[in-house]
Phi, psi and omega in degrees: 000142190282112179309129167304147175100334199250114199248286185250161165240133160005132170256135199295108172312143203234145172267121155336284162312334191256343142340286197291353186048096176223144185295295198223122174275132166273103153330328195265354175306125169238309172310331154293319175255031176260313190312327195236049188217129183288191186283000198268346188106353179310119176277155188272165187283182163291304181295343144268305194302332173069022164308136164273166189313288179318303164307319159288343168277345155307306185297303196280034179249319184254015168288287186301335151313298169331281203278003152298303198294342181099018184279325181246147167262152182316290206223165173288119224257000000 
């Protein structure tokens, strides 16, 4: 029998990055890190983005590098 509330189940997110067998997210990819910053200026969390742990906190190390040096904005204009 089926739980209330629960119509389907969740399809399991694959971490990108470890498709692609990548080393190092490179801060200077911006296209690569435009995918996972809302239109609001926002990193996306891990459980939308479906990133494994170890990746995300690279990406979000190399989002927050970016927008020190000035390749990505803080926020949305």
């Amino acid at each position: 029998m089926a739980q209330p509330g629960r119509r389907f189940r969740a399809k399991k997110r694959v971490c990108s990055f470890c498709v692609d067998n990548v080393d190092k997210i490179n801060y200077k990819e911006v296209n690569k890190l435009k995918k996972y910053i809302t239109e609001r200026g926002k990193i996306l969390p891990r459980r939308i983005s479906g990133n494994c742990a170890l990746h995300q906190r690279e990406l979000t190390r190399a989002i927050k590098r970016a927008r020190q040096v000035a390749i990505l904005p803080y926020t949305a204009d």
